[in-house]
PDB file of C-alpha atoms in Angstrom:
ATOM      1  CA  MET I 193       0.152  -0.018   0.176  1.00 44.00           C
ATOM      2  CA  LEU I 194       2.556   2.368   1.004  1.00 40.00           C
ATOM      3  CA  ARG I 195       4.402   1.478  -1.891  1.00 45.00           C
ATOM      4  CA  SER I 196       1.624   2.359  -4.257  1.00 40.00           C
ATOM      5  CA  SER I 197       0.837   5.555  -2.161  1.00 38.00           C
ATOM      6  CA  ILE I 198       4.263   6.756  -3.110  1.00 39.00           C
ATOM      7  CA  SER I 199       3.997   5.994  -6.936  1.00 38.00           C
ATOM      8  CA  LEU I 200       0.856   8.041  -7.136  1.00 35.00           C
ATOM      9  CA  VAL I 201       2.565  10.752  -5.413  1.00 37.00           C
ATOM     10  CA  ALA I 202       5.651  10.633  -7.522  1.00 37.00           C
ATOM     11  CA  LEU I 203       3.362  10.450 -10.897  1.00 38.00           C
ATOM     12  CA  LEU I 204       1.288  13.196  -9.848  1.00 39.00           C
ATOM     13  CA  ALA I 205       4.362  15.487  -9.581  1.00 40.00           C
ATOM     14  CA  LEU I 206       5.760  14.542 -12.314  1.00 39.00           C
ATOM     15  CA  MET I 207       2.215  15.363 -14.406  1.00 44.00           C
ATOM     16  CA  GLY I 208       2.890  19.291 -12.766  1.00 44.00           C
ATOM     17  CA  CYS I 209      -0.372  18.636 -10.971  1.00 49.00           C
ATOM     18  CA  LYS I 210       0.438  21.293  -8.338  1.00 61.00           C
ATOM     19  CA  ASP I 211      -1.650  24.727  -8.648  1.00 70.00           C
ATOM     20  CA  ASP I 212       0.296  27.835  -8.989  1.00 85.00           C
ATOM     21  CA  PRO I 213      -2.843  30.385  -8.184  1.00 90.00           C
ATOM     22  CA  ARG I 214      -2.184  33.941  -9.998  1.00 88.00           C
ATOM     23  CA  ARG I 215      -4.685  36.924  -9.851  1.00 94.00           C
ATOM     24  CA  ILE I 216      -4.709  38.780 -12.709  1.00 93.00           C
ATOM     25  CA  GLU I 217      -6.069  42.398 -13.822  1.00 93.00           C
ATOM     26  CA  ASN I 218      -6.343  43.302 -17.142  1.00 92.00           C
ATOM     27  CA  GLU I 219      -7.413  46.750 -17.179  1.00 92.00           C
ATOM     28  CA  ASN I 220      -7.703  47.268 -21.178  1.00 90.00           C
ATOM     29  CA  LEU I 221     -10.270  43.960 -20.588  1.00 92.00           C
ATOM     30  CA  GLY I 222     -11.870  45.263 -17.763  1.00 93.00           C
ATOM     31  CA  VAL I 223     -11.345  41.727 -15.855  1.00 95.00           C
ATOM     32  CA  ALA I 224     -10.000  40.494 -12.549  1.00 95.00           C
ATOM     33  CA  ALA I 225      -9.696  36.586 -11.615  1.00 95.00           C
ATOM     34  CA  THR I 226      -7.393  34.052 -10.078  1.00 94.00           C
ATOM     35  CA  PHE I 227      -6.534  31.283 -12.462  1.00 95.00           C
ATOM     36  CA  PRO I 228      -4.629  28.208 -10.922  1.00 94.00           C
ATOM     37  CA  GLY I 229      -1.682  29.418 -12.872  1.00 92.00           C
ATOM     38  CA  PRO I 230      -0.698  31.684 -15.550  1.00 93.00           C
ATOM     39  CA  PRO I 231      -2.421  32.355 -18.301  1.00 95.00           C
ATOM     40  CA  LYS I 232      -1.631  33.186 -21.883  1.00 95.00           C
ATOM     41  CA  LEU I 233      -3.412  36.021 -24.227  1.00 95.00           C
ATOM     42  CA  HIS I 234      -4.790  34.885 -27.076  1.00 94.00           C
ATOM     43  CA  ARG I 235      -6.896  36.974 -29.852  1.00 96.00           C
ATOM     44  CA  HIS I 236      -9.088  35.586 -32.267  1.00 94.00           C
ATOM     45  CA  THR I 237     -12.031  35.974 -34.709  1.00 94.00           C
ATOM     46  CA  ASP I 238     -14.879  33.443 -34.559  1.00 91.00           C
ATOM     47  CA  PRO I 239     -18.030  33.787 -36.302  1.00 90.00           C
ATOM     48  CA  GLY I 240     -21.633  33.790 -33.364  1.00 89.00           C
ATOM     49  CA  PRO I 241     -24.894  34.632 -32.998  1.00 92.00           C
ATOM     50  CA  PHE I 242     -24.194  38.295 -33.580  1.00 92.00           C
ATOM     51  CA  GLY I 243     -21.541  37.688 -36.034  1.00 91.00           C
ATOM     52  CA  GLU I 244     -17.885  37.891 -35.784  1.00 92.00           C
ATOM     53  CA  VAL I 245     -16.823  39.264 -32.869  1.00 93.00           C
ATOM     54  CA  GLU I 246     -13.556  39.407 -31.749  1.00 94.00           C
ATOM     55  CA  TRP I 247     -12.493  37.499 -29.065  1.00 96.00           C
ATOM     56  CA  PHE I 248      -9.216  38.607 -26.360  1.00 96.00           C
ATOM     57  CA  ASP I 249      -8.729  35.218 -24.261  1.00 95.00           C
ATOM     58  CA  LEU I 250      -6.650  34.581 -20.944  1.00 95.00           C
ATOM     59  CA  ALA I 251      -6.311  30.699 -20.799  1.00 95.00           C
ATOM     60  CA  MET I 252      -4.348  28.391 -19.048  1.00 94.00           C
ATOM     61  CA  SER I 253      -4.431  24.796 -18.711  1.00 91.00           C
ATOM     62  CA  PRO I 254      -2.433  22.756 -16.216  1.00 87.00           C
ATOM     63  CA  PRO I 255       0.666  21.208 -16.878  1.00 86.00           C
ATOM     64  CA  GLY I 256      -0.050  18.053 -18.469  1.00 80.00           C
ATOM     65  CA  ARG I 257      -3.825  18.341 -18.601  1.00 79.00           C
ATOM     66  CA  LEU I 258      -5.181  18.795 -22.134  1.00 78.00           C
ATOM     67  CA  ASP I 259      -8.864  17.846 -21.097  1.00 84.00           C
ATOM     68  CA  GLU I 260      -8.985  20.752 -18.232  1.00 92.00           C
ATOM     69  CA  THR I 261      -8.617  24.754 -19.394  1.00 94.00           C
ATOM     70  CA  PHE I 262     -10.003  27.979 -17.529  1.00 96.00           C
ATOM     71  CA  SER I 263     -10.227  31.024 -19.079  1.00 96.00           C
ATOM     72  CA  VAL I 264     -11.628  34.562 -19.523  1.00 97.00           C
ATOM     73  CA  ALA I 265     -12.756  35.635 -22.860  1.00 96.00           C
ATOM     74  CA  VAL I 266     -14.044  39.286 -23.944  1.00 96.00           C
ATOM     75  CA  GLY I 267     -15.789  40.575 -27.077  1.00 95.00           C
ATOM     76  CA  ASN I 268     -16.521  43.065 -28.620  1.00 93.00           C
ATOM     77  CA  LEU I 269     -20.660  43.167 -30.217  1.00 92.00           C
ATOM     78  CA  PRO I 270     -20.498  44.138 -33.630  1.00 90.00           C
ATOM     79  CA  PRO I 271     -22.422  47.323 -34.274  1.00 85.00           C
ATOM     80  CA  GLY I 272     -26.510  46.416 -35.079  1.00 80.00           C
ATOM     81  CA  ASP I 273     -29.381  44.141 -33.743  1.00 83.00           C
ATOM     82  CA  LYS I 274     -28.463  40.568 -34.794  1.00 88.00           C
ATOM     83  CA  GLY I 275     -28.954  38.543 -31.438  1.00 84.00           C
ATOM     84  CA  GLY I 276     -30.770  41.532 -29.426  1.00 88.00           C
ATOM     85  CA  THR I 277     -30.931  44.733 -28.836  1.00 87.00           C
ATOM     86  CA  THR I 278     -31.419  44.787 -24.840  1.00 91.00           C
ATOM     87  CA  PRO I 279     -29.115  42.932 -22.341  1.00 93.00           C
ATOM     88  CA  ARG I 280     -31.805  40.003 -21.858  1.00 94.00           C
ATOM     89  CA  GLU I 281     -31.798  39.332 -25.440  1.00 95.00           C
ATOM     90  CA  ILE I 282     -28.470  39.586 -25.901  1.00 95.00           C
ATOM     91  CA  LEU I 283     -28.046  36.944 -22.942  1.00 96.00           C
ATOM     92  CA  THR I 284     -30.371  35.122 -24.107  1.00 95.00           C
ATOM     93  CA  THR I 285     -29.130  34.466 -27.159  1.00 95.00           C
ATOM     94  CA  PHE I 286     -25.352  33.952 -26.156  1.00 95.00           C
ATOM     95  CA  GLN I 287     -27.329  31.440 -23.641  1.00 96.00           C
ATOM     96  CA  ASN I 288     -28.745  29.484 -26.627  1.00 95.00           C
ATOM     97  CA  PHE I 289     -25.286  29.856 -28.551  1.00 95.00           C
ATOM     98  CA  LEU I 290     -23.717  28.112 -25.516  1.00 95.00           C
ATOM     99  CA  THR I 291     -26.584  25.449 -24.940  1.00 95.00           C
ATOM    100  CA  TYR I 292     -26.166  24.245 -28.928  1.00 94.00           C
ATOM    101  CA  ARG I 293     -22.578  24.122 -28.424  1.00 93.00           C
ATOM    102  CA  LEU I 294     -22.284  22.230 -25.019  1.00 93.00           C
ATOM    103  CA  GLY I 295     -25.377  20.684 -24.374  1.00 92.00           C
ATOM    104  CA  ALA I 296     -28.747  21.617 -22.000  1.00 93.00           C
ATOM    105  CA  LEU I 297     -27.499  24.482 -19.482  1.00 95.00           C
ATOM    106  CA  ARG I 298     -28.385  24.672 -15.916  1.00 95.00           C
ATOM    107  CA  ARG I 299     -28.553  28.456 -15.449  1.00 95.00           C
ATOM    108  CA  ALA I 300     -29.067  30.661 -12.718  1.00 96.00           C
ATOM    109  CA  GLU I 301     -28.820  34.985 -12.597  1.00 95.00           C
ATOM    110  CA  LEU I 302     -26.261  36.680 -11.512  1.00 95.00           C
ATOM    111  CA  PRO I 303     -27.288  39.399  -8.590  1.00 93.00           C
ATOM    112  CA  ALA I 304     -27.872  42.747 -10.031  1.00 89.00           C
ATOM    113  CA  ALA I 305     -24.469  44.031  -8.736  1.00 88.00           C
ATOM    114  CA  LYS I 306     -22.580  41.102 -10.914  1.00 90.00           C
ATOM    115  CA  GLY I 307     -24.419  41.823 -13.747  1.00 84.00           C
ATOM    116  CA  PRO I 308     -26.567  41.200 -16.032  1.00 95.00           C
ATOM    117  CA  GLY I 309     -25.342  38.233 -16.361  1.00 96.00           C
ATOM    118  CA  PHE I 310     -25.889  34.111 -15.548  1.00 97.00           C
ATOM    119  CA  ARG I 311     -24.111  30.972 -14.324  1.00 97.00           C
ATOM    120  CA  TYR I 312     -24.242  28.345 -15.723  1.00 97.00           C
ATOM    121  CA  LYS I 313     -23.142  24.114 -15.201  1.00 96.00           C
ATOM    122  CA  VAL I 314     -23.405  21.597 -17.619  1.00 96.00           C
ATOM    123  CA  LYS I 315     -21.807  18.382 -17.971  1.00 94.00           C
ATOM    124  CA  GLY I 316     -18.946  17.976 -20.784  1.00 88.00           C
ATOM    125  CA  ALA I 317     -19.413  15.281 -23.965  1.00 83.00           C
ATOM    126  CA  ASN I 318     -16.074  13.511 -22.749  1.00 83.00           C
ATOM    127  CA  GLY I 319     -17.381  13.113 -19.467  1.00 85.00           C
ATOM    128  CA  GLY I 320     -16.172  16.238 -17.649  1.00 91.00           C
ATOM    129  CA  PHE I 321     -18.041  19.713 -16.169  1.00 96.00           C
ATOM    130  CA  ILE I 322     -18.146  22.552 -17.798  1.00 96.00           C
ATOM    131  CA  GLU I 323     -19.478  25.942 -15.574  1.00 97.00           C
ATOM    132  CA  GLY I 324     -18.991  29.508 -16.352  1.00 97.00           C
ATOM    133  CA  VAL I 325     -20.150  32.993 -16.035  1.00 97.00           C
ATOM    134  CA  VAL I 326     -21.372  35.286 -18.712  1.00 97.00           C
ATOM    135  CA  VAL I 327     -21.288  39.250 -18.088  1.00 97.00           C
ATOM    136  CA  LEU I 328     -22.892  41.764 -20.435  1.00 96.00           C
ATOM    137  CA  ARG I 329     -21.199  44.968 -19.900  1.00 93.00           C
ATOM    138  CA  ARG I 330     -20.450  48.184 -21.827  1.00 89.00           C
ATOM    139  CA  GLY I 331     -21.084  46.624 -24.946  1.00 90.00           C
ATOM    140  CA  ARG I 332     -18.873  43.505 -24.409  1.00 93.00           C
ATOM    141  CA  LEU I 333     -19.497  39.907 -23.702  1.00 96.00           C
ATOM    142  CA  HIS I 334     -17.393  38.625 -20.707  1.00 96.00           C
ATOM    143  CA  HIS I 335     -17.052  34.891 -20.384  1.00 97.00           C
ATOM    144  CA  ALA I 336     -15.170  33.229 -17.549  1.00 97.00           C
ATOM    145  CA  GLN I 337     -15.332  29.512 -17.732  1.00 97.00           C
ATOM    146  CA  ALA I 338     -14.128  26.435 -16.312  1.00 96.00           C
ATOM    147  CA  VAL I 339     -13.260  22.732 -18.331  1.00 95.00           C
ATOM    148  CA  VAL I 340     -12.370  20.075 -15.607  1.00 95.00           C
ATOM    149  CA  ARG I 341     -12.793  16.323 -14.953  1.00 93.00           C
ATOM    150  CA  ARG I 342     -14.720  16.441 -11.146  1.00 91.00           C
ATOM    151  CA  GLU I 343     -18.018  18.296 -10.680  1.00 89.00           C
ATOM    152  CA  ASP I 344     -16.936  19.394  -7.321  1.00 88.00           C
ATOM    153  CA  ASP I 345     -13.076  20.722  -8.316  1.00 92.00           C
ATOM    154  CA  PRO I 346     -12.384  23.506  -5.449  1.00 94.00           C
ATOM    155  CA  ARG I 347     -10.714  25.152  -8.508  1.00 94.00           C
ATOM    156  CA  THR I 348     -13.646  26.153 -10.354  1.00 94.00           C
ATOM    157  CA  LEU I 349     -14.957  27.416  -7.649  1.00 93.00           C
ATOM    158  CA  ALA I 350     -12.359  30.082  -6.547  1.00 93.00           C
ATOM    159  CA  PHE I 351     -11.870  30.819 -10.363  1.00 96.00           C
ATOM    160  CA  LEU I 352     -15.537  31.933 -10.538  1.00 96.00           C
ATOM    161  CA  ASP I 353     -16.670  33.224  -7.666  1.00 94.00           C
ATOM    162  CA  ASP I 354     -13.600  35.445  -7.970  1.00 94.00           C
ATOM    163  CA  PHE I 355     -14.380  36.427 -11.531  1.00 96.00           C
ATOM    164  CA  GLU I 356     -15.123  40.235 -11.993  1.00 95.00           C
ATOM    165  CA  VAL I 357     -16.264  42.488 -14.638  1.00 95.00           C
ATOM    166  CA  ARG I 358     -15.008  45.996 -13.858  1.00 89.00           C
ATOM    167  CA  THR I 359     -16.439  49.240 -14.741  1.00 73.00           C
ATOM    168  CA  ARG I 360     -14.618  52.301 -15.477  1.00 60.00           C
TER     169      ARG I 360
END
């Protein structure tokens, strides 16, 4: 028993399972969050229910874990009314888009001080769990999402509870 425990600890150490929490405050994106490790900034344009949206992502995956990610994406909504004109319509459009991509979501409204927006959870197709927070402010969608293997992963709770959209 002791031998297998030592082997397991050695294997976990080699896989880089040690977290290195980093509080990231990005004034340009207007967000702050504590990631389990150092995130990298990516920029990309994706088609979606609002048209082409340019996204700026802060994302990280724990070393050796391609099936786990923690990300904060900020996208400016394009001009026009595609996807809605009111916050409720825009958030419903984005929820429907997430449902199309991920499956049926368990959704909860955010408190007024943190929103307008919602928090969601869904079981992923690969058996993992996906949880996120979506906030709409100043014509931008702010989307924090964690993809993990266990539903009760404490990193998810810490990451999403700490996520904030800052007003200028």
